[in-house]
């Protein structure tokens, strides 16, 4: 919204402050400043002149005129001009030599077309009044010669551009911004809607409302004998241009001017092209309308329309029809002002991808009481400027609407803000918003002409019952009213006090685990990333998932951000892999990433859409169960991806490439934070390489997979060769806390180490060998570590050697060699029994 300060000052008694000071006050009140634009401050030495004579110069490709212009000096000025829309005797703005026009354009005497041009006759565009103009600006015949054009026409002005959020649609008008400025400066507010329409003597053009859900107020006024050749005055064209709207014609300009001034969109119909009664209704099947932009639009049954006997003549509150538009021959005009459904206009505007200045206001909420006053204001301007006659009577179709009432304790705004506002302050600020306070000293609030002021009634000692003003449809509950008091009192005046944390509150065990996992992976060299929780069928294909894979069953979004990703993710890997590709593509070849987040796994046969229940009662257990059945399971997972060097190269030597073992170790790091020991088993599971994939178990529960990705997956995503990944379901690792956590007992006695090398078949997994050694060694075993794997001639074909380091320690004594040897032998014996292992060299 672009607000001209000269226009704003007509309705609020502002002190002598700059545009930037006004902008700061409005920003503090909640209206976001975009920019401050100055007009006319750089113009100088432009005066009114009278054209005495005109000589047309021949021999040039375009009309060239040599003019004698009286500017109030001793002798007329000679000026060469190419415009032809003025005659001798006309008064025009003249930029004298030394003058400066907008943009720093300086004027000097010069010889052109063989004649001296001692100045320049100016157009509206050259004076900065409009972006373009067809010719020279011709001034009224009684304009004094030699007068300063800038002062005469009020060209100096400042425009504040504000970003208006959807909840404050009332600020899309000079009236709304003036009300805010008056409150900010505690100045008097003059309501531009404070006009006095004559007492209605009957209806004007006939009209009715067929659908009360689409429109609850519809007003028509009629003007006859309008001069279609009348042009809009300069002051109106200047204000429209500075507000960002292009002047078109007097009839259109008046409706736009009143809309900018009051916030009420209007529409003008050519009365000669109307047929029968006007009716506001919804669209019927098969209806179309050619709108003012010359587009034939197929209408939807929910569209709100204005119709007459011939059919549809306008898309209500959005754009009029071409058939009834005001033309150069229109002499009889019907002015329409209405209050349409905000949600209905919003849906229609988006449905047809048609956003207009009117629809922007209607969808944010327009003052329901304005149509009578705005239509009268427009009718008067058309009559005064266009020579028309306002016909007696007004058509006023209305649907009764029960006003909303909100009960609020007078101390509630202070409790919300964490400070104290006395009762008088609360009432005063609500009055500034537009409330009338019954029972408060001197409080009537608002203006009588509005018929719009809210009523605030004191109930008991402390309760206030508020009926929000009609121009504030966003005020619907006590929190809204509290916000108005707080913002007018000033957010900067709120105390900075940290809220007291309630006793016993803190992170849940799940939240603690998630934080521990993040810290441990970061300490292990991984960088956290966040991805959108969306995916598409292409991701399932790139992961080489079989057609019957459960991960292909996904929740489809009703309104996806991208048509390529319309599904909620069922695995973390696509987002991680795309992030890895993006990093590698930007020159970071050594990447280790992790992400923690939810995946969405619907149950087979679950309803595609959850039932929508009413709000008139509590849902029954069966209804709640139906909602639960439609919701997907949302387990928490952690995933990692690795590529390039996991241990970097340097002066110390060559680094180490990331491999499947690093992905498995990342899973162990995560599980250790949950206090769980993972059992790692060989597996075949997409998207991992069938020979380098590990299934991760916590006891008998499968919690995830890790390993090297399949080469086809690497190719599909454009990943570096031998990229590895791990995905683990953190929810399955969560364990309910068993009382207070206990620190592990630390023995003060020395450790005893024993090494053992076992020969097993080459196909034997490491996991069962290690499990047998751990179980066989008994309670004295503190830790076990595989430190060497060997396959070669010394162990025989089809065999491999696994070398383990066993650490023994007792809590109450120093172990003897005999005890550690016996524990080692027991471990080897159990491994031999279960896996066929034998001691190397035995």
Short mmCIF file of C-alpha atoms in Angstrom, two decimals, residues 6 74 78 80 95 141 146 152-153 226 238 298 336 375 412 476 481 523 538 561 607 619 623 664 749 794 831:
data_model
loop_
_atom_site.label_atom_id
_atom_site.label_comp_id
_atom_site.label_asym_id
_atom_site.label_seq_id
_atom_site.Cartn_x
_atom_site.Cartn_y
_atom_site.Cartn_z
CA UNK A 6 -0.50 14.94 1.64
CA UNK A 74 9.76 41.66 -19.43
CA UNK A 78 10.76 31.55 -27.45
CA UNK A 80 10.33 24.98 -29.51
CA UNK A 95 10.62 25.09 -17.24
CA UNK A 141 -7.47 29.40 -17.98
CA UNK A 146 4.38 33.31 -13.47
CA UNK A 152 0.37 25.64 -7.33
CA UNK A 153 -0.14 21.96 -8.14
CA UNK A 226 -22.65 11.97 -17.05
CA UNK A 238 -1.45 12.41 -9.33
CA UNK A 298 -15.20 -20.77 -17.64
CA UNK A 336 -22.14 -0.87 -7.14
CA UNK A 375 -21.17 4.62 -3.02
CA UNK A 412 -6.09 -9.85 30.45
CA UNK A 476 -12.44 -12.58 17.07
CA UNK A 481 -8.02 -7.60 21.62
CA UNK A 523 32.21 -35.87 17.28
CA UNK A 538 11.54 -41.56 -9.07
CA UNK A 561 5.21 -28.03 -3.17
CA UNK A 607 -7.92 -44.92 4.56
CA UNK A 619 -15.56 -37.39 19.09
CA UNK A 623 -14.35 -41.77 15.51
CA UNK A 664 28.45 -49.96 10.40
CA UNK A 749 43.00 -53.62 39.36
CA UNK A 794 49.44 -69.95 5.27
CA UNK A 831 33.78 -70.69 19.15
#
